[in-house]
Coordinates of C-alpha atoms and ligand atoms in Angstrom, one line a residue:
M1014 CA 7.5 18.4 5.6
L1015 CA 8.7 15.1 6.7
A1016 CA 11.5 16.5 8.7
A1017 CA 9.1 18.9 10.4
M1018 CA 6.7 16.0 11.3
T1019 CA 9.6 13.9 12.6
Q1020 CA 10.7 16.7 14.9
T1021 CA 7.1 17.5 16.2
T1022 CA 5.8 14.1 16.9
P1023 CA 8.3 12.1 18.9
N1024 CA 7.0 8.7 20.4
T1025 CA 3.3 9.5 19.6
L1026 CA 2.9 6.0 18.5
A1027 CA 4.2 4.2 21.5
G1028 CA 2.1 1.1 22.1
Q1029 CA 0.9 1.1 18.5
V1030 CA 1.5 -1.9 16.2
A1031 CA 2.0 -1.3 12.4
L1032 CA 2.4 -3.5 9.4
V1033 CA 3.9 -2.1 6.2
T1034 CA 4.1 -4.0 3.0
G1035 CA 7.0 -3.5 0.7
A1036 CA 9.1 -1.8 3.2
N1037 CA 12.5 -3.1 2.2
T1038 CA 13.0 -0.1 -0.2
G1039 CA 11.4 3.0 -1.5
I1040 CA 8.5 4.8 0.2
G1041 CA 7.7 1.8 2.3
R1042 CA 11.2 1.8 3.9
V1043 CA 10.9 5.5 4.9
T1044 CA 7.3 4.9 6.2
A1045 CA 8.4 2.0 8.3
R1046 CA 11.4 3.9 9.7
E1047 CA 9.4 7.0 10.6
L1048 CA 6.7 4.9 12.3
A1049 CA 9.4 3.1 14.4
R1050 CA 11.0 6.5 15.1
R1051 CA 7.7 7.5 16.7
G1052 CA 7.6 4.5 18.9
A1053 CA 5.4 2.0 16.9
H1054 CA 6.2 -1.7 16.9
V1055 CA 6.6 -2.2 13.1
F1056 CA 6.3 -5.3 11.0
I1057 CA 7.8 -5.1 7.6
A1058 CA 6.2 -7.6 5.2
C1059 CA 8.5 -8.3 2.1
R1060 CA 9.0 -10.9 -0.4
S1061 CA 12.8 -11.3 0.1
A1062 CA 14.3 -11.7 3.6
Q1063 CA 17.7 -11.2 2.0
R1064 CA 16.7 -7.7 0.8
A1065 CA 14.7 -6.9 3.9
Q1066 CA 16.9 -8.0 6.8
P1067 CA 19.4 -5.1 6.1
V1068 CA 16.6 -2.6 6.4
V1069 CA 15.4 -4.2 9.6
D1070 CA 18.9 -3.8 11.0
E1071 CA 19.2 -0.2 9.6
I1072 CA 15.8 0.9 11.2
R1073 CA 16.9 -0.7 14.5
A1074 CA 20.1 1.2 14.4
A1075 CA 18.5 4.5 13.3
T1076 CA 15.6 4.4 16.0
G1077 CA 17.2 2.4 18.8
S1078 CA 14.0 0.2 18.8
D1079 CA 14.2 -3.5 18.7
K1080 CA 10.5 -3.8 17.9
I1081 CA 11.1 -4.0 14.1
E1082 CA 10.3 -7.4 12.7
L1083 CA 10.1 -9.1 9.3
L1084 CA 7.3 -11.1 7.8
S1085 CA 7.4 -13.0 4.6
L1086 CA 4.9 -11.8 1.9
D1087 CA 4.6 -12.3 -1.7
L1088 CA 1.5 -10.5 -2.6
G1089 CA 1.2 -12.2 -6.0
N1090 CA 0.8 -15.6 -4.3
L1091 CA -2.4 -15.9 -2.2
A1092 CA -1.0 -18.8 -0.1
S1093 CA 1.9 -16.5 0.9
V1094 CA -0.6 -13.8 1.8
R1095 CA -2.4 -16.3 4.0
A1096 CA 0.8 -17.5 5.6
C1097 CA 1.8 -13.8 6.3
A1098 CA -1.5 -13.0 8.0
Q1099 CA -1.4 -16.2 10.0
A1100 CA 2.2 -15.5 11.2
F1101 CA 1.2 -12.0 12.2
L1102 CA -2.1 -13.2 14.0
A1103 CA -0.3 -16.0 15.8
R1104 CA 1.6 -13.3 17.7
E1105 CA -1.8 -12.2 19.3
L1106 CA -0.8 -8.5 19.1
P1107 CA -3.2 -5.7 18.2
L1108 CA -2.9 -4.0 14.9
H1109 CA -3.4 -0.2 14.7
L1110 CA -1.9 0.6 11.3
L1111 CA -2.1 -1.4 8.1
I1112 CA -0.1 0.3 5.4
N1113 CA -0.8 -1.3 2.0
N1114 CA 2.3 0.2 0.3
A1115 CA 3.9 -2.5 -1.9
G1116 CA 3.5 -2.2 -5.7
I1117 CA 4.8 -3.0 -9.1
A1118 CA 4.6 -0.8 -12.2
G1119 CA 5.7 -1.6 -15.8
A1120 CA 6.1 -5.4 -15.1
K1121 CA 4.4 -7.8 -17.3
G1122 CA 2.9 -11.3 -17.0
S1123 CA 0.7 -13.1 -14.5
S1124 CA 0.9 -13.3 -10.7
T1125 CA 1.5 -16.7 -9.2
S1126 CA -2.2 -16.9 -8.3
G1127 CA -3.2 -16.2 -12.0
F1128 CA -4.0 -12.5 -12.2
E1129 CA -2.7 -9.9 -14.5
L1130 CA 0.6 -9.1 -12.7
A1131 CA 0.1 -5.5 -11.5
F1132 CA -3.6 -6.2 -10.6
G1133 CA -2.7 -9.4 -8.7
V1134 CA 0.1 -7.8 -6.6
N1135 CA -1.3 -4.3 -6.2
H1136 CA -4.9 -5.0 -5.7
V1137 CA -5.8 -8.7 -5.1
G1138 CA -2.9 -9.4 -2.7
H1139 CA -3.6 -6.4 -0.6
F1140 CA -7.4 -7.1 -0.7
L1141 CA -6.8 -10.6 0.8
L1142 CA -4.3 -9.4 3.3
T1143 CA -6.7 -6.7 4.6
Q1144 CA -9.6 -9.1 4.8
L1145 CA -7.5 -11.6 6.9
L1146 CA -6.3 -8.7 9.4
L1147 CA -9.7 -7.0 9.5
D1148 CA -11.0 -8.5 12.7
C1149 CA -7.7 -7.8 14.4
L1150 CA -7.9 -4.1 13.2
K1151 CA -11.5 -3.8 14.5
H1152 CA -10.6 -5.2 17.9
S1153 CA -7.6 -2.7 18.0
A1154 CA -9.7 0.3 17.1
P1155 CA -9.1 3.2 16.6
A1156 CA -7.1 1.8 13.6
R1157 CA -6.3 2.9 10.2
I1158 CA -5.8 1.2 6.8
V1159 CA -3.7 3.2 4.4
T1160 CA -3.5 2.1 0.7
V1161 CA -0.9 3.6 -1.6
S1162 CA -2.7 4.2 -4.9
S1163 CA -1.3 6.6 -7.6
Q1164 CA -2.4 9.5 -9.8
A1165 CA -2.0 6.9 -12.5
H1166 CA -5.6 5.8 -11.6
Y1167 CA -7.0 8.9 -13.4
R1168 CA -6.0 7.3 -16.7
A1169 CA -7.7 4.0 -16.1
P1170 CA -10.7 3.7 -18.4
G1171 CA -12.4 1.2 -16.1
I1172 CA -11.8 -2.5 -15.1
D1173 CA -11.9 -5.1 -17.8
W1174 CA -12.9 -8.1 -15.7
D1175 CA -11.5 -10.6 -18.3
A1176 CA -8.2 -8.8 -18.8
V1177 CA -7.5 -8.8 -15.1
R1178 CA -7.5 -12.6 -15.2
Q1179 CA -5.1 -12.7 -18.2
P1180 CA -1.3 -11.9 -18.5
T1181 CA -0.4 -8.3 -19.2
R1182 CA -1.5 -7.3 -22.7
S1183 CA 0.1 -3.8 -23.2
A1184 CA 3.7 -3.3 -24.3
T1185 CA 4.6 -1.2 -21.2
G1186 CA 2.4 -2.7 -18.5
L1187 CA 1.5 0.9 -17.6
P1188 CA -2.2 0.9 -18.6
E1189 CA -2.5 -2.3 -16.4
Y1190 CA -0.8 -0.4 -13.5
G1191 CA -3.3 2.3 -13.8
V1192 CA -6.2 -0.1 -13.5
S1193 CA -4.6 -1.7 -10.5
K1194 CA -4.3 1.7 -8.9
L1195 CA -7.9 2.5 -9.7
A1196 CA -8.8 -0.8 -7.8
N1197 CA -6.7 0.5 -4.9
A1198 CA -8.7 3.7 -4.7
L1199 CA -12.1 1.9 -5.2
F1200 CA -11.1 -0.7 -2.5
S1201 CA -10.2 1.9 0.0
A1202 CA -13.5 3.9 -0.5
E1203 CA -15.7 0.7 -0.3
L1204 CA -13.8 -0.5 2.7
G1205 CA -14.4 2.9 4.4
R1206 CA -18.1 2.6 3.7
R1207 CA -18.2 -1.0 5.0
L1208 CA -16.2 0.0 8.2
A1209 CA -18.4 3.0 9.1
G1210 CA -18.8 3.1 12.8
S1211 CA -16.2 0.5 13.5
G1212 CA -13.3 2.9 14.6
V1213 CA -11.3 1.6 11.6
S1214 CA -10.6 4.4 9.0
T1215 CA -9.4 4.0 5.5
Y1216 CA -7.2 6.3 3.3
A1217 CA -6.0 6.1 -0.3
L1218 CA -3.3 8.3 -1.7
H1219 CA -0.9 9.4 -4.3
P1220 CA 2.6 9.7 -2.9
G1221 CA 3.9 12.1 -5.6
V1222 CA 6.2 11.1 -8.5
V1223 CA 9.0 9.6 -6.4
A1224 CA 12.6 8.5 -7.4
S1225 CA 12.3 5.0 -6.0
D1226 CA 13.0 1.5 -7.4
V1227 CA 9.4 1.5 -8.9
W1228 CA 11.0 2.7 -12.2
R1229 CA 13.4 -0.3 -12.5
S1230 CA 11.9 -1.5 -15.8
V1231 CA 12.6 1.9 -17.5
P1232 CA 15.9 1.5 -19.5
W1233 CA 19.0 3.2 -17.7
P1234 CA 19.7 6.5 -19.3
F1235 CA 16.0 7.4 -19.4
R1236 CA 15.6 6.3 -15.9
S1237 CA 18.4 8.5 -14.6
L1238 CA 17.0 11.5 -16.4
M1239 CA 13.5 10.9 -15.2
K1240 CA 14.6 10.6 -11.6
L1241 CA 16.2 14.1 -11.6
A1242 CA 12.6 15.6 -11.9
M1243 CA 11.1 13.4 -9.1
I1244 CA 10.9 13.9 -5.3
S1245 CA 12.9 11.8 -2.9
T1246 CA 11.6 8.8 -1.0
E1247 CA 11.6 10.9 2.2
E1248 CA 9.3 13.4 0.6
G1249 CA 7.3 10.6 -1.0
A1250 CA 6.4 9.0 2.3
A1251 CA 4.9 12.3 3.7
T1252 CA 1.3 11.7 2.6
T1253 CA 1.4 8.0 3.8
L1254 CA 2.5 9.2 7.2
H1255 CA 0.1 12.0 7.3
C1256 CA -2.8 9.5 6.6
A1257 CA -1.3 7.0 9.1
T1258 CA -0.7 9.4 12.0
S1259 CA -2.1 12.8 11.7
G1260 CA -4.9 13.8 14.2
D1261 CA -6.3 16.1 11.5
V1262 CA -7.6 13.1 9.5
A1263 CA -8.7 10.8 12.4
Q1264 CA -12.4 11.5 11.7
E1265 CA -12.1 11.0 7.9
T1266 CA -12.5 7.8 6.0
G1267 CA -12.7 6.5 2.5
L1268 CA -11.1 9.6 1.0
Y1269 CA -8.1 10.1 -1.4
Y1270 CA -5.2 12.3 -0.6
D1271 CA -2.4 14.0 -2.5
K1272 CA 0.3 16.3 -0.9
C1273 CA -1.2 15.6 2.5
R1274 CA -4.6 16.9 1.4
V1275 CA -7.9 15.5 0.4
K1276 CA -8.1 15.4 -3.4
Q1277 CA -11.0 14.3 -5.6
P1278 CA -10.1 10.9 -7.3
S1279 CA -11.3 10.1 -10.7
R1280 CA -15.0 9.9 -11.5
L1281 CA -14.7 6.1 -11.7
A1282 CA -12.8 5.9 -8.4
Q1283 CA -15.9 7.6 -6.8
D1284 CA -18.4 5.2 -8.4
P1285 CA -20.0 3.1 -5.6
A1286 CA -21.4 0.5 -8.0
L1287 CA -18.0 -0.1 -9.6
A1288 CA -16.5 -0.4 -6.0
A1289 CA -19.2 -2.9 -5.0
E1290 CA -18.6 -5.0 -8.1
L1291 CA -14.9 -5.0 -7.5
W1292 CA -15.5 -6.1 -3.9
K1293 CA -17.8 -8.9 -4.8
R1294 CA -15.5 -10.2 -7.5
S1295 CA -12.4 -9.8 -5.3
E1296 CA -14.1 -11.8 -2.5
A1297 CA -14.9 -14.6 -5.0
W1298 CA -11.3 -14.6 -6.3
V1299 CA -9.6 -15.0 -3.0
R1300 CA -12.2 -17.6 -1.6
Ligands
NAP790 N1 7.5 6.0 -7.1 C1 6.4 6.7 -7.6 O1 6.5 7.7 -8.3 C2 4.9 6.3 -7.2 C3 3.9 7.1 -7.7 C4 2.7 6.7 -7.5 C5 2.4 5.7 -6.7 N2 3.4 4.8 -6.2 C6 3.2 3.7 -5.4 O2 3.9 3.7 -4.1 C7 4.1 2.4 -3.7 C8 5.5 2.2 -3.2 O3 6.3 2.3 -4.4 P1 7.8 2.7 -4.4 O4 7.8 3.9 -5.4 O5 8.3 2.9 -3.1 O6 8.4 1.5 -5.3 P2 9.6 0.6 -5.0 O7 10.8 1.2 -4.4 O8 9.8 -0.3 -6.2 O9 9.0 -0.4 -3.7 C9 8.0 -1.2 -4.0 C10 8.0 -2.3 -2.9 O10 6.9 -3.2 -3.3 C11 7.5 -4.6 -3.1 N3 6.9 -5.5 -3.9 C12 6.7 -5.6 -5.3 N4 6.2 -6.7 -5.6 C13 5.8 -7.4 -4.5 C14 5.2 -8.6 -4.2 N5 4.8 -9.5 -5.1 N6 5.0 -9.0 -2.9 C15 5.5 -8.2 -1.9 N7 6.0 -7.0 -2.1 C16 6.2 -6.6 -3.4 C17 9.0 -4.4 -3.5 O11 9.7 -5.5 -3.2 P3 11.1 -6.0 -4.0 O12 12.2 -5.0 -3.5 O13 11.3 -7.4 -3.4 O14 10.7 -5.8 -5.4 C18 9.3 -3.1 -2.8 O15 9.6 -3.4 -1.4 C19 3.6 1.4 -4.7 O16 2.3 1.0 -4.4 C20 3.5 2.3 -6.0 O17 2.6 1.9 -6.9 C21 4.8 5.1 -6.5

């Protein structure tokens, strides 16, 4: 599907500006490259310049575009999120596509800003980044905000407001990952409601089960075996690119996608009261 999209949509994003978080590897790296291939000016926001600069060079070489730039961003550190947004806004460019892609799974501990690690990076960091860039996105409308959630959100039993302020409790970190991905889906839906009529649309998605670095915490022999059954990062970027670029979804907002199609997220992910509560608490946390 990705190959077909690449061949049929050359330079459709000329003049558009995109920011992709966590684009130094995995799904984000393919997303950034494909947006650049279609003519977008792409900012890749990553926590390690050492890991990201070779990807900037690779995308420049693959696309022939010099409009690929690096921003420093550690989503677990809200001061870093603010600095990243400031650095982008200082350029006085429009922003048409914000891709909230970065994520961690199976890691344990607390984020620098004191949240459960997965929740702090996957939800709170992206919540603040999006807030800080929202006026720019509105002024650049039509614009889209794509948030990479996961089917892991279906297993989340809800959000324990105390637990998300504590270090990871489970042995695997995976229950907490599911909660963070429920938060991604709720955030995208609530943002869609709040942005109605603004020309900025929101999309949440499951990318598929993808053989990326996200499985780095799984011990080696299991990791290699698991990856055999997974789709490639090229295929894993297809739904993100669909949500970010397809004319078919231009009039949709606040929905959840899987395999480039709308899908019902979990009952909890569709709960407007839970989404409003998460929004209210997230605003207070990042104040
Ligand atoms: N792979 C799957 O099967 C799968 C399934 C469902 C959903 N997803 C979601 O897809 C998205 C992309 O994941 P992926 O599979 O491409 O994983 P990946 O290869 O591990 O890439 C994750 C990216 O997030 C970045 N990141 C992690 N912590 C960060 C932080 N504190 N600040 C800034 N960036 C940070 C990583 O940077 P470093 O290289 O510096 O660590 C990396 O660039 C994630 O949101 C993930 O939850 C993946």
